[in-house]
PDB file of C-alpha atoms in Angstrom:
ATOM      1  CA  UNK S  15      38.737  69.086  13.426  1.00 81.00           C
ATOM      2  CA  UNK S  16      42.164  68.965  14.934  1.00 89.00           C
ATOM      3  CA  UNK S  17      43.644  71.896  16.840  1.00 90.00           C
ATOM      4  CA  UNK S  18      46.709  73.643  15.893  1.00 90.00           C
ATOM      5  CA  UNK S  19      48.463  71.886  18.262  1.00 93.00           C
ATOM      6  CA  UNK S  20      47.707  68.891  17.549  1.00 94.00           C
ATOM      7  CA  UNK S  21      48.646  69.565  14.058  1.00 95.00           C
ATOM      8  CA  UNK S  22      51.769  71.426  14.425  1.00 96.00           C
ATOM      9  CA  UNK S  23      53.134  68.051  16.569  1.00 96.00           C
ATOM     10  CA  UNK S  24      52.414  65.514  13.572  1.00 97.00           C
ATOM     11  CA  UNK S  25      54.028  67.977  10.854  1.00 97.00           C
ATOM     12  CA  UNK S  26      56.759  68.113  13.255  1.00 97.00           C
ATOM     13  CA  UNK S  27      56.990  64.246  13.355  1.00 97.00           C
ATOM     14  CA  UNK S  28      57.043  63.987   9.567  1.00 97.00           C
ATOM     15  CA  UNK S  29      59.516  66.830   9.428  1.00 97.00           C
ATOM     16  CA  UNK S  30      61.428  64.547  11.753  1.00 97.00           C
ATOM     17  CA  UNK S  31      61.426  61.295   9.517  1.00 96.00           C
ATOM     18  CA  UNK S  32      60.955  63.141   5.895  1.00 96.00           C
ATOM     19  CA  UNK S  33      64.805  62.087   5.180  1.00 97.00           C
ATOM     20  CA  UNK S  34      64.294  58.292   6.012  1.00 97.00           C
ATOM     21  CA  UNK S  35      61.021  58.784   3.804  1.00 97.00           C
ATOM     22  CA  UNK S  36      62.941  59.763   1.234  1.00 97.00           C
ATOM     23  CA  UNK S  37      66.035  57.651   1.102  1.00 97.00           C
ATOM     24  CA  UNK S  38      63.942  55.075   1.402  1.00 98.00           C
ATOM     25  CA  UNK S  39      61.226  55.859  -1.561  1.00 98.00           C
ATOM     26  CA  UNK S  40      64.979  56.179  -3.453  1.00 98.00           C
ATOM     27  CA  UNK S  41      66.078  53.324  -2.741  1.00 98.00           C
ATOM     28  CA  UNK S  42      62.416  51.523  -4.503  1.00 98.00           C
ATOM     29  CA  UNK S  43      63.206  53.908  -7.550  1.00 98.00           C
ATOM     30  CA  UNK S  44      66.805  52.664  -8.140  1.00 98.00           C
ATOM     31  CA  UNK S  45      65.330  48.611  -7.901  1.00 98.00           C
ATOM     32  CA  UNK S  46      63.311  49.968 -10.928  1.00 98.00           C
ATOM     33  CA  UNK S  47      65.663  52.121 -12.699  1.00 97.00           C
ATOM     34  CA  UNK S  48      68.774  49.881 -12.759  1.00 97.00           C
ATOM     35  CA  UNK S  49      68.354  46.082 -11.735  1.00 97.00           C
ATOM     36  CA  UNK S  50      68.547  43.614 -14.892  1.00 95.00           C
ATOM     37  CA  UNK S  51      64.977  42.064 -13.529  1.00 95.00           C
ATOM     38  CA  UNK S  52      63.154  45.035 -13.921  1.00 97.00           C
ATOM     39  CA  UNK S  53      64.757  47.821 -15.727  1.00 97.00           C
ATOM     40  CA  UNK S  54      64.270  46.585 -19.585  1.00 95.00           C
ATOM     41  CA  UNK S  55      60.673  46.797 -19.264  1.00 96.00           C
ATOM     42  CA  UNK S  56      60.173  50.369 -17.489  1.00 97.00           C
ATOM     43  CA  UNK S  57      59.571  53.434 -19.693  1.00 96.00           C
ATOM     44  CA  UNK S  58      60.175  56.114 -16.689  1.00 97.00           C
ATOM     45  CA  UNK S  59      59.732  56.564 -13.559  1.00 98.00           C
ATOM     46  CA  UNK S  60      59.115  59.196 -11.131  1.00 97.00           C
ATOM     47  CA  UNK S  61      58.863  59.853  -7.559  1.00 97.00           C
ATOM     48  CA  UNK S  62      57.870  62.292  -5.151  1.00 96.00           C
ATOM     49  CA  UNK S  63      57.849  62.435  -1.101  1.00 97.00           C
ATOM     50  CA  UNK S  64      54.401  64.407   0.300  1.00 96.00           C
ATOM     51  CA  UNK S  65      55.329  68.070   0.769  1.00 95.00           C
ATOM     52  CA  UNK S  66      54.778  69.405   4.258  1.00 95.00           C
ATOM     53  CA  UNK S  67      52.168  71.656   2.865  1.00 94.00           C
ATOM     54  CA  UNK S  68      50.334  68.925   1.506  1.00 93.00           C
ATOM     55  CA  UNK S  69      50.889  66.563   4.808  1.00 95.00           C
ATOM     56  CA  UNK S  70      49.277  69.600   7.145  1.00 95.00           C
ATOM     57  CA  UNK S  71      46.225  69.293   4.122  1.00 93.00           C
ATOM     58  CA  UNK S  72      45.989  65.658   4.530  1.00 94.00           C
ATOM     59  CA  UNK S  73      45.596  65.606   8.690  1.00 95.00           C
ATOM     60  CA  UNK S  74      43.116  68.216   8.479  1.00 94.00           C
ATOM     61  CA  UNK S  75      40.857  66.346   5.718  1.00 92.00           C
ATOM     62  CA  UNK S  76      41.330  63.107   7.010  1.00 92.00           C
ATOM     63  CA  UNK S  77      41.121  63.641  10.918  1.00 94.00           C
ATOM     64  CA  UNK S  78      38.701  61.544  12.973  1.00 94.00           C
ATOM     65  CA  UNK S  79      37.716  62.517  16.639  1.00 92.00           C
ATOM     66  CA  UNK S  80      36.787  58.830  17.311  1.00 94.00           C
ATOM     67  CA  UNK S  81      40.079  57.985  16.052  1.00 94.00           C
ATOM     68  CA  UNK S  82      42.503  61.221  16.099  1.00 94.00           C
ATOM     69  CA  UNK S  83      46.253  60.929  14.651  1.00 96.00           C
ATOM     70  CA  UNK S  84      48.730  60.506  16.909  1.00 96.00           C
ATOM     71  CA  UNK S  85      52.678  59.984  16.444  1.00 94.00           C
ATOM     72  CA  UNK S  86      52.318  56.437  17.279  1.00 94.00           C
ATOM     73  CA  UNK S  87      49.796  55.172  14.219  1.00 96.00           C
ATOM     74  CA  UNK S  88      50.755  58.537  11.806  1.00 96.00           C
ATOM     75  CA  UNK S  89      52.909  56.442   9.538  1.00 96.00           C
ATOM     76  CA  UNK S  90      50.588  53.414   9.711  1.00 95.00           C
ATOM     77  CA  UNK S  91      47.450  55.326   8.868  1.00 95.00           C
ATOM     78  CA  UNK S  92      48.992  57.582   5.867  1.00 96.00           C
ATOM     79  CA  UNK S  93      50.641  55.176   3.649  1.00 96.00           C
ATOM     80  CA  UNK S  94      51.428  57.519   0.845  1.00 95.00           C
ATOM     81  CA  UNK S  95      53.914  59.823   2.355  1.00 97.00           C
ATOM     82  CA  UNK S  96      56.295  58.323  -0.112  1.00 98.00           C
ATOM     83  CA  UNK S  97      55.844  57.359  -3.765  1.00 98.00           C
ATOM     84  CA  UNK S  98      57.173  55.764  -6.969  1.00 98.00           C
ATOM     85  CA  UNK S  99      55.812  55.912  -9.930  1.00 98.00           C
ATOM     86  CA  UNK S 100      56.632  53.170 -12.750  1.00 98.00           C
ATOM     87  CA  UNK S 101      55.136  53.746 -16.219  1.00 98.00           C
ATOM     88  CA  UNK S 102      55.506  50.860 -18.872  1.00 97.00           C
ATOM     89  CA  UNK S 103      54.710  51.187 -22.764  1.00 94.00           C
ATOM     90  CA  UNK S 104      52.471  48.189 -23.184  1.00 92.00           C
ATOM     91  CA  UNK S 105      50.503  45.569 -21.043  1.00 89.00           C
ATOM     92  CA  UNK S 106      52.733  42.384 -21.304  1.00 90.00           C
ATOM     93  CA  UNK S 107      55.562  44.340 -19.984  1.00 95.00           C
ATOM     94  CA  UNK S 108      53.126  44.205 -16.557  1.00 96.00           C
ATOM     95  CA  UNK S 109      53.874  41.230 -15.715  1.00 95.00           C
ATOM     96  CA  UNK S 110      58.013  40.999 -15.452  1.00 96.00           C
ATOM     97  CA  UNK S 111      57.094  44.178 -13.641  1.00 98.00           C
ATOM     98  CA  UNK S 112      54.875  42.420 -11.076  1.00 98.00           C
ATOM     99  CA  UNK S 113      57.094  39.651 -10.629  1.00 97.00           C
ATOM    100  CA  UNK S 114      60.151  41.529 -10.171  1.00 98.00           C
ATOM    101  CA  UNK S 115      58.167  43.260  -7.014  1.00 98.00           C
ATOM    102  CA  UNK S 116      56.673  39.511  -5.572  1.00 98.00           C
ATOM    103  CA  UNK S 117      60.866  38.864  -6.008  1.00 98.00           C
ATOM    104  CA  UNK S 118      62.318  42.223  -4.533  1.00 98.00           C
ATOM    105  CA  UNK S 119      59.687  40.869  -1.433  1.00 98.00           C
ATOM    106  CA  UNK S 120      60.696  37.221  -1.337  1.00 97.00           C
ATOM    107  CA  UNK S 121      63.958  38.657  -0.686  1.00 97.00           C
ATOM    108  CA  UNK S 122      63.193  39.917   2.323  1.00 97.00           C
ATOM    109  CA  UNK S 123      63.885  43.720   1.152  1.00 97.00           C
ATOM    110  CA  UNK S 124      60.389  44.345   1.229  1.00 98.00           C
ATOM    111  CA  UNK S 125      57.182  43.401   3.234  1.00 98.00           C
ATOM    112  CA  UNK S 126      53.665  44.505   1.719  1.00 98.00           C
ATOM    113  CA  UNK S 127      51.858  46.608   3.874  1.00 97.00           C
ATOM    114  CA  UNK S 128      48.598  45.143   2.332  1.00 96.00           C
ATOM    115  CA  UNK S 129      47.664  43.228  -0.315  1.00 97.00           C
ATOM    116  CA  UNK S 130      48.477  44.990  -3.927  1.00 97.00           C
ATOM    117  CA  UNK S 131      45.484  46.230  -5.693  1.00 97.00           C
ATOM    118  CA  UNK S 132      44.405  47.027  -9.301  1.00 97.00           C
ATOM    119  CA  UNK S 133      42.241  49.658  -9.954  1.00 95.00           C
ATOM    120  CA  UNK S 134      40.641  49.558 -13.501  1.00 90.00           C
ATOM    121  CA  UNK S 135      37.383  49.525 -15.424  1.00 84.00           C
ATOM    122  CA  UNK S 136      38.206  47.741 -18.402  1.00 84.00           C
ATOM    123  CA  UNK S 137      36.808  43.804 -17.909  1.00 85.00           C
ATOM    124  CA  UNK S 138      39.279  42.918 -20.523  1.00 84.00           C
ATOM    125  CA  UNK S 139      41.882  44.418 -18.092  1.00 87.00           C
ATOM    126  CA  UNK S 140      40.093  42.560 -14.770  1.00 90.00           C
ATOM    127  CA  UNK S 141      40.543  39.351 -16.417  1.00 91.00           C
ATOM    128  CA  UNK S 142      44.314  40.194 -16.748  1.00 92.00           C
ATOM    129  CA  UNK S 143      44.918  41.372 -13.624  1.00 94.00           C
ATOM    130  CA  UNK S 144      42.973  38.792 -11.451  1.00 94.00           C
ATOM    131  CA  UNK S 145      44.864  35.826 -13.659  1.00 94.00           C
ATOM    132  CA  UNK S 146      47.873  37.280 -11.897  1.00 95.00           C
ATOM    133  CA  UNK S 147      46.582  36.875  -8.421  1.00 94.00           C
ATOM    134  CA  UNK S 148      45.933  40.526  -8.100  1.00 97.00           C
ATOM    135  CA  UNK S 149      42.765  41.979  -6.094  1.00 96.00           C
ATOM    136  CA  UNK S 150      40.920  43.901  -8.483  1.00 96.00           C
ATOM    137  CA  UNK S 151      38.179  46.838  -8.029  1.00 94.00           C
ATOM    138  CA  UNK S 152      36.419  48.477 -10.465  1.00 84.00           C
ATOM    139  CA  UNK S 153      36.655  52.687 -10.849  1.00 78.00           C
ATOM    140  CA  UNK S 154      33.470  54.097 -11.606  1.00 76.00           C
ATOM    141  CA  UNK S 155      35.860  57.602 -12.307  1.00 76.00           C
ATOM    142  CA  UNK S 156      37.703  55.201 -15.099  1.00 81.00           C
ATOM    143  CA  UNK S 157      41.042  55.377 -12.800  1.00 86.00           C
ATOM    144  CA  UNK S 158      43.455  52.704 -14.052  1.00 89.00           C
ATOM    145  CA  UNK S 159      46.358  51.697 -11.950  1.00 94.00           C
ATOM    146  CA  UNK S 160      48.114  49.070  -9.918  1.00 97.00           C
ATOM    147  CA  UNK S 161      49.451  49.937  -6.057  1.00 98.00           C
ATOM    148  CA  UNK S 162      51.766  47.943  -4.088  1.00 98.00           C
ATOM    149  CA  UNK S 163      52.878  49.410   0.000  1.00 98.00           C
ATOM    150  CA  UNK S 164      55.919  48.547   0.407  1.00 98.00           C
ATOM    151  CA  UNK S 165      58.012  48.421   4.108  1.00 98.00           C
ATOM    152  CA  UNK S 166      61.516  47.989   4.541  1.00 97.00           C
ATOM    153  CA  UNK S 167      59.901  45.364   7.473  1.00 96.00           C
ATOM    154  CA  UNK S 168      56.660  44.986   8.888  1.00 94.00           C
ATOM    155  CA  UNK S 169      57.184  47.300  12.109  1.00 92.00           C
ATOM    156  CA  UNK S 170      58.998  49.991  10.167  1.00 96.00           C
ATOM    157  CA  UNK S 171      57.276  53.535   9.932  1.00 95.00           C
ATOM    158  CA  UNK S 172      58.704  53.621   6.989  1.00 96.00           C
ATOM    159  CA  UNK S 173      55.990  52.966   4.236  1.00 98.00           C
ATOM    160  CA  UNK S 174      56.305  53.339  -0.231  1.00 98.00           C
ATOM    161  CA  UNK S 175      53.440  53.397  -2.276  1.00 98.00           C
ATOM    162  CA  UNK S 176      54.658  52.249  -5.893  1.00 98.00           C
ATOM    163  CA  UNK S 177      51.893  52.719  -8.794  1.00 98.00           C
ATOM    164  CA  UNK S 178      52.371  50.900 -11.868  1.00 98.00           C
ATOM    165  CA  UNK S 179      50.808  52.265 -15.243  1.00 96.00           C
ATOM    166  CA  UNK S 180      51.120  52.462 -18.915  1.00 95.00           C
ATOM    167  CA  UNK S 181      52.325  55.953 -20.493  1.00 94.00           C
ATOM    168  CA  UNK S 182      48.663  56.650 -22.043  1.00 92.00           C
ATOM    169  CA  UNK S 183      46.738  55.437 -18.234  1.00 92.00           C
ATOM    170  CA  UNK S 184      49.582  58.375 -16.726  1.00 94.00           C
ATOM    171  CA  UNK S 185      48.077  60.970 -19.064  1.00 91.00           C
ATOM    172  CA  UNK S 186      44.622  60.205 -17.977  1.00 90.00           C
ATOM    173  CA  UNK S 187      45.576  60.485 -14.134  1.00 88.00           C
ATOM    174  CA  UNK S 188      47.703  63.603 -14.864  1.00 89.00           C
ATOM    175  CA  UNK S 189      44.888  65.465 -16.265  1.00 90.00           C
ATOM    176  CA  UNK S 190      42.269  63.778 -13.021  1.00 87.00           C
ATOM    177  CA  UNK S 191      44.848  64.773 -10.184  1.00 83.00           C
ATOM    178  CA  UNK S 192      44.641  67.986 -11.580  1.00 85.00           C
ATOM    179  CA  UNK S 193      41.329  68.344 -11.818  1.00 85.00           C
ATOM    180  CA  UNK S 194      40.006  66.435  -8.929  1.00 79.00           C
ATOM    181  CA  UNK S 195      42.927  66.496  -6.084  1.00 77.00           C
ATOM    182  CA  UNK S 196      42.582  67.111  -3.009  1.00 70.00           C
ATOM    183  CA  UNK S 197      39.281  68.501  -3.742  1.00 73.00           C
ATOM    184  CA  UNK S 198      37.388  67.257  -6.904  1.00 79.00           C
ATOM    185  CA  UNK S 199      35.811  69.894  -9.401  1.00 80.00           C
ATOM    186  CA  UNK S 200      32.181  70.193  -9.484  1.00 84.00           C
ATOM    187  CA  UNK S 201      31.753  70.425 -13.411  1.00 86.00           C
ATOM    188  CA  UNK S 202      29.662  68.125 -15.555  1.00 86.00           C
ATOM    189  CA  UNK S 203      31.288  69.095 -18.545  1.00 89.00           C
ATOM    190  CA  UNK S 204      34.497  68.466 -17.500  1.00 88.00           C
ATOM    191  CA  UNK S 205      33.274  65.201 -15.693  1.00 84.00           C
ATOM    192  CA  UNK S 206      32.098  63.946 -18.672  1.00 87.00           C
ATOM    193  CA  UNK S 207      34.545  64.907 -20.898  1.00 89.00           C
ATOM    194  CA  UNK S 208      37.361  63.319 -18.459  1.00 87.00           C
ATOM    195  CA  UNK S 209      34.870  59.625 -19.288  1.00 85.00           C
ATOM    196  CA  UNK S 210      35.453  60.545 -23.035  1.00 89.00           C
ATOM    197  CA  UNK S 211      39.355  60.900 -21.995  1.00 90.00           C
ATOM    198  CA  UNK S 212      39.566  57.486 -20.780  1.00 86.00           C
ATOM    199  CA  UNK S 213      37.823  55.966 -23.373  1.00 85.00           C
ATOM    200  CA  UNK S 214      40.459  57.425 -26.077  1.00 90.00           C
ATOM    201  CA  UNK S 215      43.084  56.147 -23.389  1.00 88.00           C
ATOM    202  CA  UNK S 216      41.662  52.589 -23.396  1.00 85.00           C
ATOM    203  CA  UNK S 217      41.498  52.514 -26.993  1.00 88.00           C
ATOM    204  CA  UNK S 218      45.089  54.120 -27.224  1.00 90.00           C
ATOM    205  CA  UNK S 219      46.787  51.540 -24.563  1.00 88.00           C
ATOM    206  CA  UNK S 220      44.929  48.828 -26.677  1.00 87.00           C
ATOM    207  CA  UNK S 221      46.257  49.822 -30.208  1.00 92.00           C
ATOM    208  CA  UNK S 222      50.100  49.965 -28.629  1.00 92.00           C
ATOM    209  CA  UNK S 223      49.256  46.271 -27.058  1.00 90.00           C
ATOM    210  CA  UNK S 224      47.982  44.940 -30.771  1.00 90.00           C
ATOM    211  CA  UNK S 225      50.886  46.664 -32.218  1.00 92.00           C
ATOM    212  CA  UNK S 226      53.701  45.158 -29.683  1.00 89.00           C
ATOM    213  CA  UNK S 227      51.831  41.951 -29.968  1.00 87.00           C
ATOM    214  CA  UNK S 228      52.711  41.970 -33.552  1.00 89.00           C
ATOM    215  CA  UNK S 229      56.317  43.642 -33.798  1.00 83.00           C
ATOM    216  CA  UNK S 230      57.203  41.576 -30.447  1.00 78.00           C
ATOM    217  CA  UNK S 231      59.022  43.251 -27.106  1.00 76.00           C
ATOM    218  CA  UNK S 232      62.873  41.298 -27.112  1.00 70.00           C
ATOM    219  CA  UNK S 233      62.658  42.240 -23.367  1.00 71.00           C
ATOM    220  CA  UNK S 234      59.576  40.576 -22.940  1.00 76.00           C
ATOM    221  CA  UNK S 235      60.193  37.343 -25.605  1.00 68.00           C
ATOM    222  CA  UNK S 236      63.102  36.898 -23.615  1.00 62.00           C
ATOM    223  CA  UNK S 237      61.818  37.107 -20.009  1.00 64.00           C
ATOM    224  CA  UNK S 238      61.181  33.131 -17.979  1.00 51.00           C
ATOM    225  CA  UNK S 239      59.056  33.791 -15.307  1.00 51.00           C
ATOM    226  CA  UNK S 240      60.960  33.590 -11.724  1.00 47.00           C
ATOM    227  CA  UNK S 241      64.664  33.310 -13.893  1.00 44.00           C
ATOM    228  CA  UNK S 242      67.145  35.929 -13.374  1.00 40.00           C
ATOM    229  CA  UNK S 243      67.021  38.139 -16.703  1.00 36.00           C
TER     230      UNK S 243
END
């Protein structure tokens, strides 16, 4: 466990920085919001910079004597001090979405910090994601959801995580963080009944794909792969 001190001086240093954070995490949310590569196939977004509160949490749970915090590595060791969070309506709007993030980085904008990575348990949905060059990993706790760390530049502290999701896979994560963040609920019932949740989400997010596949997305019919929109 870290010592007061110890503590005290890292809050301090993310005190120190929490306005770069956050005109930073801004700046990812306006790419997604407003530029004609992106914005036609994004439902909402929302974004959120770690409260202090929550930061002092996070260095107590996560602390490791062998390998303490220190100002140095902080930002390079907590990666989600800063997040964006883009929800879509249907599947094939996923990949404009992807693309639009692989350009944003060719650009020189943005660096990853690490490889994205899709989190689902649907194999229809690992099929889909790995076809797009994505690293995949099943969630035994039926967590669907795609992250991306972003950096202004690879020696910046300053560090984005950006989650992309459909509307039904956010209602399924609302109602998990709540139950099982930062500490999760020791329950069966509720366990099990969160598995049922995801299964009606799965078979929600697949009705909206059949319908869209039917009725068409303009935004999507329209979209050329690596074209300006």
């Amino acid at each position: 466990m870290p010592i007061p001190e110890q503590v005290q001086g890292l809050v301090q240093v993310f005190e120190e920085r929490v306005a770069d954070f956050e005109l930073f995490r801004d700046g990812v949310a306006r790419f997604f919001s407003t530029h004609p590569r992106v914005a036609a196939y994004v439902h909402s977004i929302k974004s959120r910079t770690k409260s202090v509160q929550s930061f002092r949490s996070k260095i107590i749970r996560k602390w490791d004597d062998a390998n303490p915090l220190t100002g140095e590595n902080l930002f390079f060791r907590f990666t989600d001090l800063a997040g964006v969070r883009v929800l879509h309506l249907h599947q094939a709007q996923f990949k404009p979405i992807h693309e639009a993030i692989h350009w944003k980085v060719g650009e020189g904008d943005w660096i990853f910090a690490e490889n994205p990575k899709a989190y689902t348990w649907d194999p229809e949905s690992v099929k889909f994601f790995g076809s797009l060059g994505l690293e995949v990993e099943a969630k035994e706790s039926f967590y669907t959801s795609i992250h991306y760390l972003v950096r202004p530049r690879v020696d910046s502290p300053m560090c984005c995580e950006i989650q992309v999701r459909t509307l039904f896979e956010e209602i399924w994560g609302e109602v998990d963080h709540s139950m099982n963040y930062p500490n999760p609920v020791d329950n069966k019932a509720c366990k099990e009944q969160l598995l049922v949740l995801a299964k009606l989400v799965g078979a929600g997010s697949r009705l909206v794909d059949s319908i869209y596949r039917v009725l068409g997305d303009p935004a999507v019919n329209q979209h050329q792969p690596n074209q300006p929109l």
